[in-house]
mmCIF file with all atom_site columns, C-alpha atoms in Angstrom:
data_model
loop_
_atom_site.group_PDB
_atom_site.id
_atom_site.type_symbol
_atom_site.label_atom_id
_atom_site.label_alt_id
_atom_site.label_comp_id
_atom_site.label_asym_id
_atom_site.label_entity_id
_atom_site.label_seq_id
_atom_site.pdbx_PDB_ins_code
_atom_site.Cartn_x
_atom_site.Cartn_y
_atom_site.Cartn_z
_atom_site.occupancy
_atom_site.B_iso_or_equiv
_atom_site.pdbx_formal_charge
_atom_site.auth_seq_id
_atom_site.auth_comp_id
_atom_site.auth_asym_id
_atom_site.auth_atom_id
_atom_site.pdbx_PDB_model_num
ATOM 1   C CA . UNK Y 1 1   ? 2.215   60.026 1.784   1.00 0.00 ? 92  UNK Y CA 1
ATOM 2   C CA . UNK Y 1 2   ? 3.138   59.621 -1.894  1.00 0.00 ? 93  UNK Y CA 1
ATOM 3   C CA . UNK Y 1 3   ? 1.268   56.657 -3.332  1.00 0.00 ? 94  UNK Y CA 1
ATOM 4   C CA . UNK Y 1 4   ? 1.819   55.153 -6.774  1.00 0.00 ? 95  UNK Y CA 1
ATOM 5   C CA . UNK Y 1 5   ? -1.193  53.503 -8.367  1.00 0.00 ? 96  UNK Y CA 1
ATOM 6   C CA . UNK Y 1 6   ? -1.260  51.448 -11.551 1.00 0.00 ? 97  UNK Y CA 1
ATOM 7   C CA . UNK Y 1 7   ? -3.642  49.064 -13.254 1.00 0.00 ? 98  UNK Y CA 1
ATOM 8   C CA . UNK Y 1 8   ? -4.377  47.250 -16.430 1.00 0.00 ? 99  UNK Y CA 1
ATOM 9   C CA . UNK Y 1 9   ? -7.420  47.937 -18.631 1.00 0.00 ? 100 UNK Y CA 1
ATOM 10  C CA . UNK Y 1 10  ? -9.701  45.809 -16.425 1.00 0.00 ? 101 UNK Y CA 1
ATOM 11  C CA . UNK Y 1 11  ? -9.124  48.022 -13.401 1.00 0.00 ? 102 UNK Y CA 1
ATOM 12  C CA . UNK Y 1 12  ? -9.041  51.560 -14.825 1.00 0.00 ? 103 UNK Y CA 1
ATOM 13  C CA . UNK Y 1 13  ? -12.362 52.444 -13.206 1.00 0.00 ? 104 UNK Y CA 1
ATOM 14  C CA . UNK Y 1 14  ? -11.350 51.209 -9.741  1.00 0.00 ? 105 UNK Y CA 1
ATOM 15  C CA . UNK Y 1 15  ? -7.992  52.976 -10.124 1.00 0.00 ? 106 UNK Y CA 1
ATOM 16  C CA . UNK Y 1 16  ? -9.752  56.274 -10.833 1.00 0.00 ? 107 UNK Y CA 1
ATOM 17  C CA . UNK Y 1 17  ? -12.035 55.870 -7.805  1.00 0.00 ? 108 UNK Y CA 1
ATOM 18  C CA . UNK Y 1 18  ? -9.158  55.038 -5.471  1.00 0.00 ? 109 UNK Y CA 1
ATOM 19  C CA . UNK Y 1 19  ? -6.889  57.793 -6.827  1.00 0.00 ? 110 UNK Y CA 1
ATOM 20  C CA . UNK Y 1 20  ? -9.588  60.441 -6.320  1.00 0.00 ? 111 UNK Y CA 1
ATOM 21  C CA . UNK Y 1 21  ? -10.392 59.121 -2.831  1.00 0.00 ? 112 UNK Y CA 1
ATOM 22  C CA . UNK Y 1 22  ? -6.709  59.133 -1.844  1.00 0.00 ? 113 UNK Y CA 1
ATOM 23  C CA . UNK Y 1 23  ? -6.243  62.686 -3.119  1.00 0.00 ? 114 UNK Y CA 1
ATOM 24  C CA . UNK Y 1 24  ? -9.294  63.802 -1.122  1.00 0.00 ? 115 UNK Y CA 1
ATOM 25  C CA . UNK Y 1 25  ? -7.641  62.258 1.942   1.00 0.00 ? 116 UNK Y CA 1
ATOM 26  C CA . UNK Y 1 26  ? -4.568  64.421 1.347   1.00 0.00 ? 117 UNK Y CA 1
ATOM 27  C CA . UNK Y 1 27  ? -2.227  61.918 -0.266  1.00 0.00 ? 118 UNK Y CA 1
ATOM 28  C CA . UNK Y 1 28  ? 0.024   62.714 -3.204  1.00 0.00 ? 119 UNK Y CA 1
ATOM 29  C CA . UNK Y 1 29  ? -0.999  60.198 -5.888  1.00 0.00 ? 120 UNK Y CA 1
ATOM 30  C CA . UNK Y 1 30  ? 1.274   59.178 -8.737  1.00 0.00 ? 121 UNK Y CA 1
ATOM 31  C CA . UNK Y 1 31  ? -1.026  57.661 -11.381 1.00 0.00 ? 122 UNK Y CA 1
ATOM 32  C CA . UNK Y 1 32  ? 1.091   55.398 -13.578 1.00 0.00 ? 123 UNK Y CA 1
ATOM 33  C CA . UNK Y 1 33  ? -1.726  54.574 -15.995 1.00 0.00 ? 124 UNK Y CA 1
ATOM 34  C CA . UNK Y 1 34  ? -3.302  53.498 -18.107 1.00 0.00 ? 125 UNK Y CA 1
ATOM 35  C CA . UNK Y 1 35  ? -5.715  56.307 -18.927 1.00 0.00 ? 126 UNK Y CA 1
ATOM 36  C CA . UNK Y 1 36  ? -8.430  54.290 -20.669 1.00 0.00 ? 127 UNK Y CA 1
ATOM 37  C CA . UNK Y 1 37  ? -9.755  50.757 -21.122 1.00 0.00 ? 128 UNK Y CA 1
ATOM 38  C CA . UNK Y 1 38  ? -7.817  49.935 -24.292 1.00 0.00 ? 129 UNK Y CA 1
ATOM 39  C CA . UNK Y 1 39  ? -6.162  46.556 -23.815 1.00 0.00 ? 130 UNK Y CA 1
ATOM 40  C CA . UNK Y 1 40  ? -2.715  46.710 -22.170 1.00 0.00 ? 131 UNK Y CA 1
ATOM 41  C CA . UNK Y 1 41  ? -0.343  44.187 -20.621 1.00 0.00 ? 132 UNK Y CA 1
ATOM 42  C CA . UNK Y 1 42  ? -0.489  44.136 -16.824 1.00 0.00 ? 133 UNK Y CA 1
ATOM 43  C CA . UNK Y 1 43  ? 3.250   43.300 -16.427 1.00 0.00 ? 134 UNK Y CA 1
ATOM 44  C CA . UNK Y 1 44  ? 4.168   46.694 -17.894 1.00 0.00 ? 135 UNK Y CA 1
ATOM 45  C CA . UNK Y 1 45  ? 2.183   48.471 -15.191 1.00 0.00 ? 136 UNK Y CA 1
ATOM 46  C CA . UNK Y 1 46  ? 3.355   46.191 -12.387 1.00 0.00 ? 137 UNK Y CA 1
ATOM 47  C CA . UNK Y 1 47  ? 6.939   46.943 -13.430 1.00 0.00 ? 138 UNK Y CA 1
ATOM 48  C CA . UNK Y 1 48  ? 6.216   50.701 -13.449 1.00 0.00 ? 139 UNK Y CA 1
ATOM 49  C CA . UNK Y 1 49  ? 4.747   50.520 -9.953  1.00 0.00 ? 140 UNK Y CA 1
ATOM 50  C CA . UNK Y 1 50  ? 7.696   48.555 -8.575  1.00 0.00 ? 141 UNK Y CA 1
ATOM 51  C CA . UNK Y 1 51  ? 10.148  50.968 -10.176 1.00 0.00 ? 142 UNK Y CA 1
ATOM 52  C CA . UNK Y 1 52  ? 8.403   53.947 -8.561  1.00 0.00 ? 143 UNK Y CA 1
ATOM 53  C CA . UNK Y 1 53  ? 8.790   52.299 -5.162  1.00 0.00 ? 144 UNK Y CA 1
ATOM 54  C CA . UNK Y 1 54  ? 12.378  51.201 -5.824  1.00 0.00 ? 145 UNK Y CA 1
ATOM 55  C CA . UNK Y 1 55  ? 13.564  54.637 -6.956  1.00 0.00 ? 146 UNK Y CA 1
ATOM 56  C CA . UNK Y 1 56  ? 11.780  56.489 -4.149  1.00 0.00 ? 147 UNK Y CA 1
ATOM 57  C CA . UNK Y 1 57  ? 9.192   58.218 -6.320  1.00 0.00 ? 148 UNK Y CA 1
ATOM 58  C CA . UNK Y 1 58  ? 6.514   56.621 -4.112  1.00 0.00 ? 149 UNK Y CA 1
ATOM 59  C CA . UNK Y 1 59  ? 6.324   55.491 -0.501  1.00 0.00 ? 150 UNK Y CA 1
ATOM 60  C CA . UNK Y 1 60  ? 3.640   52.873 -1.141  1.00 0.00 ? 151 UNK Y CA 1
ATOM 61  C CA . UNK Y 1 61  ? 1.916   51.324 -4.127  1.00 0.00 ? 152 UNK Y CA 1
ATOM 62  C CA . UNK Y 1 62  ? -1.489  50.038 -5.182  1.00 0.00 ? 153 UNK Y CA 1
ATOM 63  C CA . UNK Y 1 63  ? -1.548  47.601 -8.084  1.00 0.00 ? 154 UNK Y CA 1
ATOM 64  C CA . UNK Y 1 64  ? -4.807  46.634 -9.772  1.00 0.00 ? 155 UNK Y CA 1
ATOM 65  C CA . UNK Y 1 65  ? -5.795  44.226 -12.512 1.00 0.00 ? 156 UNK Y CA 1
ATOM 66  C CA . UNK Y 1 66  ? -8.751  41.945 -13.135 1.00 0.00 ? 157 UNK Y CA 1
ATOM 67  C CA . UNK Y 1 67  ? -7.757  39.425 -10.467 1.00 0.00 ? 158 UNK Y CA 1
ATOM 68  C CA . UNK Y 1 68  ? -4.813  41.199 -8.845  1.00 0.00 ? 159 UNK Y CA 1
ATOM 69  C CA . UNK Y 1 69  ? -2.697  38.116 -9.412  1.00 0.00 ? 160 UNK Y CA 1
ATOM 70  C CA . UNK Y 1 70  ? -0.803  39.015 -12.567 1.00 0.00 ? 161 UNK Y CA 1
ATOM 71  C CA . UNK Y 1 71  ? 0.089   42.563 -11.591 1.00 0.00 ? 162 UNK Y CA 1
ATOM 72  C CA . UNK Y 1 72  ? 1.269   41.412 -8.141  1.00 0.00 ? 163 UNK Y CA 1
ATOM 73  C CA . UNK Y 1 73  ? 3.561   38.842 -9.732  1.00 0.00 ? 164 UNK Y CA 1
ATOM 74  C CA . UNK Y 1 74  ? 4.937   41.525 -12.060 1.00 0.00 ? 165 UNK Y CA 1
ATOM 75  C CA . UNK Y 1 75  ? 5.558   44.000 -9.214  1.00 0.00 ? 166 UNK Y CA 1
ATOM 76  C CA . UNK Y 1 76  ? 7.331   41.345 -7.171  1.00 0.00 ? 167 UNK Y CA 1
ATOM 77  C CA . UNK Y 1 77  ? 9.855   40.769 -9.950  1.00 0.00 ? 168 UNK Y CA 1
ATOM 78  C CA . UNK Y 1 78  ? 11.633  43.861 -8.587  1.00 0.00 ? 169 UNK Y CA 1
ATOM 79  C CA . UNK Y 1 79  ? 13.373  42.871 -5.323  1.00 0.00 ? 170 UNK Y CA 1
ATOM 80  C CA . UNK Y 1 80  ? 12.862  46.394 -3.945  1.00 0.00 ? 171 UNK Y CA 1
ATOM 81  C CA . UNK Y 1 81  ? 9.083   45.882 -3.997  1.00 0.00 ? 172 UNK Y CA 1
ATOM 82  C CA . UNK Y 1 82  ? 7.059   43.567 -1.774  1.00 0.00 ? 173 UNK Y CA 1
ATOM 83  C CA . UNK Y 1 83  ? 3.536   43.447 -3.174  1.00 0.00 ? 174 UNK Y CA 1
ATOM 84  C CA . UNK Y 1 84  ? 0.846   41.449 -1.378  1.00 0.00 ? 175 UNK Y CA 1
ATOM 85  C CA . UNK Y 1 85  ? -2.382  40.340 -3.032  1.00 0.00 ? 176 UNK Y CA 1
ATOM 86  C CA . UNK Y 1 86  ? -5.190  41.253 -0.622  1.00 0.00 ? 177 UNK Y CA 1
ATOM 87  C CA . UNK Y 1 87  ? -8.967  40.979 -0.612  1.00 0.00 ? 178 UNK Y CA 1
ATOM 88  C CA . UNK Y 1 88  ? -9.954  42.214 2.845   1.00 0.00 ? 179 UNK Y CA 1
ATOM 89  C CA . UNK Y 1 89  ? -8.579  44.632 5.459   1.00 0.00 ? 180 UNK Y CA 1
ATOM 90  C CA . UNK Y 1 90  ? -6.942  42.096 7.791   1.00 0.00 ? 181 UNK Y CA 1
ATOM 91  C CA . UNK Y 1 91  ? -4.665  40.716 5.077   1.00 0.00 ? 182 UNK Y CA 1
ATOM 92  C CA . UNK Y 1 92  ? -3.892  44.282 3.950   1.00 0.00 ? 183 UNK Y CA 1
ATOM 93  C CA . UNK Y 1 93  ? -2.869  45.241 7.488   1.00 0.00 ? 184 UNK Y CA 1
ATOM 94  C CA . UNK Y 1 94  ? -0.846  42.061 8.066   1.00 0.00 ? 185 UNK Y CA 1
ATOM 95  C CA . UNK Y 1 95  ? 0.969   42.617 4.781   1.00 0.00 ? 186 UNK Y CA 1
ATOM 96  C CA . UNK Y 1 96  ? 2.508   45.715 6.409   1.00 0.00 ? 187 UNK Y CA 1
ATOM 97  C CA . UNK Y 1 97  ? 2.775   44.502 10.004  1.00 0.00 ? 188 UNK Y CA 1
ATOM 98  C CA . UNK Y 1 98  ? 4.388   41.116 9.294   1.00 0.00 ? 189 UNK Y CA 1
ATOM 99  C CA . UNK Y 1 99  ? 5.836   41.428 5.781   1.00 0.00 ? 190 UNK Y CA 1
ATOM 100 C CA . UNK Y 1 100 ? 6.737   45.127 5.469   1.00 0.00 ? 191 UNK Y CA 1
ATOM 101 C CA . UNK Y 1 101 ? 4.856   45.148 2.157   1.00 0.00 ? 192 UNK Y CA 1
ATOM 102 C CA . UNK Y 1 102 ? 5.445   48.268 0.113   1.00 0.00 ? 193 UNK Y CA 1
ATOM 103 C CA . UNK Y 1 103 ? 2.468   47.646 -2.152  1.00 0.00 ? 194 UNK Y CA 1
ATOM 104 C CA . UNK Y 1 104 ? -0.834  45.820 -2.273  1.00 0.00 ? 195 UNK Y CA 1
ATOM 105 C CA . UNK Y 1 105 ? -2.609  44.331 -5.248  1.00 0.00 ? 196 UNK Y CA 1
ATOM 106 C CA . UNK Y 1 106 ? -6.332  43.826 -5.661  1.00 0.00 ? 197 UNK Y CA 1
ATOM 107 C CA . UNK Y 1 107 ? -8.579  42.336 -8.303  1.00 0.00 ? 198 UNK Y CA 1
ATOM 108 C CA . UNK Y 1 108 ? -11.072 44.827 -9.735  1.00 0.00 ? 199 UNK Y CA 1
ATOM 109 C CA . UNK Y 1 109 ? -13.293 41.982 -10.941 1.00 0.00 ? 200 UNK Y CA 1
ATOM 110 C CA . UNK Y 1 110 ? -13.315 40.433 -7.472  1.00 0.00 ? 201 UNK Y CA 1
ATOM 111 C CA . UNK Y 1 111 ? -13.529 43.307 -4.995  1.00 0.00 ? 202 UNK Y CA 1
ATOM 112 C CA . UNK Y 1 112 ? -15.980 46.177 -4.670  1.00 0.00 ? 203 UNK Y CA 1
ATOM 113 C CA . UNK Y 1 113 ? -15.040 49.836 -4.296  1.00 0.00 ? 204 UNK Y CA 1
ATOM 114 C CA . UNK Y 1 114 ? -15.826 50.030 -0.575  1.00 0.00 ? 205 UNK Y CA 1
ATOM 115 C CA . UNK Y 1 115 ? -13.867 46.866 0.246   1.00 0.00 ? 206 UNK Y CA 1
ATOM 116 C CA . UNK Y 1 116 ? -10.955 48.137 -1.857  1.00 0.00 ? 207 UNK Y CA 1
ATOM 117 C CA . UNK Y 1 117 ? -10.996 51.417 0.099   1.00 0.00 ? 208 UNK Y CA 1
ATOM 118 C CA . UNK Y 1 118 ? -11.072 49.489 3.378   1.00 0.00 ? 209 UNK Y CA 1
ATOM 119 C CA . UNK Y 1 119 ? -8.052  47.452 2.252   1.00 0.00 ? 210 UNK Y CA 1
ATOM 120 C CA . UNK Y 1 120 ? -6.123  50.572 1.249   1.00 0.00 ? 211 UNK Y CA 1
ATOM 121 C CA . UNK Y 1 121 ? -6.967  52.279 4.526   1.00 0.00 ? 212 UNK Y CA 1
ATOM 122 C CA . UNK Y 1 122 ? -5.823  49.252 6.545   1.00 0.00 ? 213 UNK Y CA 1
ATOM 123 C CA . UNK Y 1 123 ? -2.617  48.981 4.509   1.00 0.00 ? 214 UNK Y CA 1
ATOM 124 C CA . UNK Y 1 124 ? -1.692  52.655 4.780   1.00 0.00 ? 215 UNK Y CA 1
ATOM 125 C CA . UNK Y 1 125 ? -2.412  52.904 8.502   1.00 0.00 ? 216 UNK Y CA 1
ATOM 126 C CA . UNK Y 1 126 ? -0.431  49.822 9.535   1.00 0.00 ? 217 UNK Y CA 1
ATOM 127 C CA . UNK Y 1 127 ? 3.246   49.902 10.521  1.00 0.00 ? 218 UNK Y CA 1
ATOM 128 C CA . UNK Y 1 128 ? 5.860   47.162 10.162  1.00 0.00 ? 219 UNK Y CA 1
ATOM 129 C CA . UNK Y 1 129 ? 6.362   45.356 13.486  1.00 0.00 ? 220 UNK Y CA 1
ATOM 130 C CA . UNK Y 1 130 ? 10.036  44.564 12.889  1.00 0.00 ? 221 UNK Y CA 1
ATOM 131 C CA . UNK Y 1 131 ? 11.575  42.232 15.463  1.00 0.00 ? 222 UNK Y CA 1
ATOM 132 C CA . UNK Y 1 132 ? 11.248  38.566 14.538  1.00 0.00 ? 223 UNK Y CA 1
ATOM 133 C CA . UNK Y 1 133 ? 9.575   39.609 11.290  1.00 0.00 ? 224 UNK Y CA 1
ATOM 134 C CA . UNK Y 1 134 ? 12.664  41.525 10.128  1.00 0.00 ? 225 UNK Y CA 1
ATOM 135 C CA . UNK Y 1 135 ? 14.705  38.339 9.760   1.00 0.00 ? 226 UNK Y CA 1
ATOM 136 C CA . UNK Y 1 136 ? 12.016  36.867 7.541   1.00 0.00 ? 227 UNK Y CA 1
ATOM 137 C CA . UNK Y 1 137 ? 11.640  40.015 5.461   1.00 0.00 ? 228 UNK Y CA 1
ATOM 138 C CA . UNK Y 1 138 ? 15.421  40.086 4.952   1.00 0.00 ? 229 UNK Y CA 1
ATOM 139 C CA . UNK Y 1 139 ? 15.196  36.596 3.454   1.00 0.00 ? 230 UNK Y CA 1
ATOM 140 C CA . UNK Y 1 140 ? 12.699  37.876 0.886   1.00 0.00 ? 231 UNK Y CA 1
ATOM 141 C CA . UNK Y 1 141 ? 15.396  40.108 -0.597  1.00 0.00 ? 232 UNK Y CA 1
ATOM 142 C CA . UNK Y 1 142 ? 18.019  37.395 -0.955  1.00 0.00 ? 233 UNK Y CA 1
ATOM 143 C CA . UNK Y 1 143 ? 18.588  34.799 -3.616  1.00 0.00 ? 234 UNK Y CA 1
ATOM 144 C CA . UNK Y 1 144 ? 16.689  31.539 -3.111  1.00 0.00 ? 235 UNK Y CA 1
ATOM 145 C CA . UNK Y 1 145 ? 19.028  28.956 -1.552  1.00 0.00 ? 236 UNK Y CA 1
ATOM 146 C CA . UNK Y 1 146 ? 19.985  26.015 -3.758  1.00 0.00 ? 237 UNK Y CA 1
#
């Protein structure tokens, strides 16, 4: 699977750990930056991640920042990306099963490396259930009713 991964400066270390771990597992990892801990703006990297999913450069995405909140909001600005903020494996799995999430976000200041790996593993191994969930997912890609 081709996985895009992006972070802000607060999550560069966790990004490196996850990227190496994913490569060891046989995944093709598209590292969208940044390369070091110099201060950057998380929206720029959330937008890059969402674009990689939208244009087909990546099948799934992992977005990281200090809390996971800001970068998830940024990624979700692109209607072709559904990014769920997760902090444990069950929510990571349900993000795929119920919401057909194409990306997950995590907070590097809030989650440890092993829990982050468990979330990624749960996310990547889960499949969208479709059925009644498809109608709801379709609504996520439409304009908000007035």
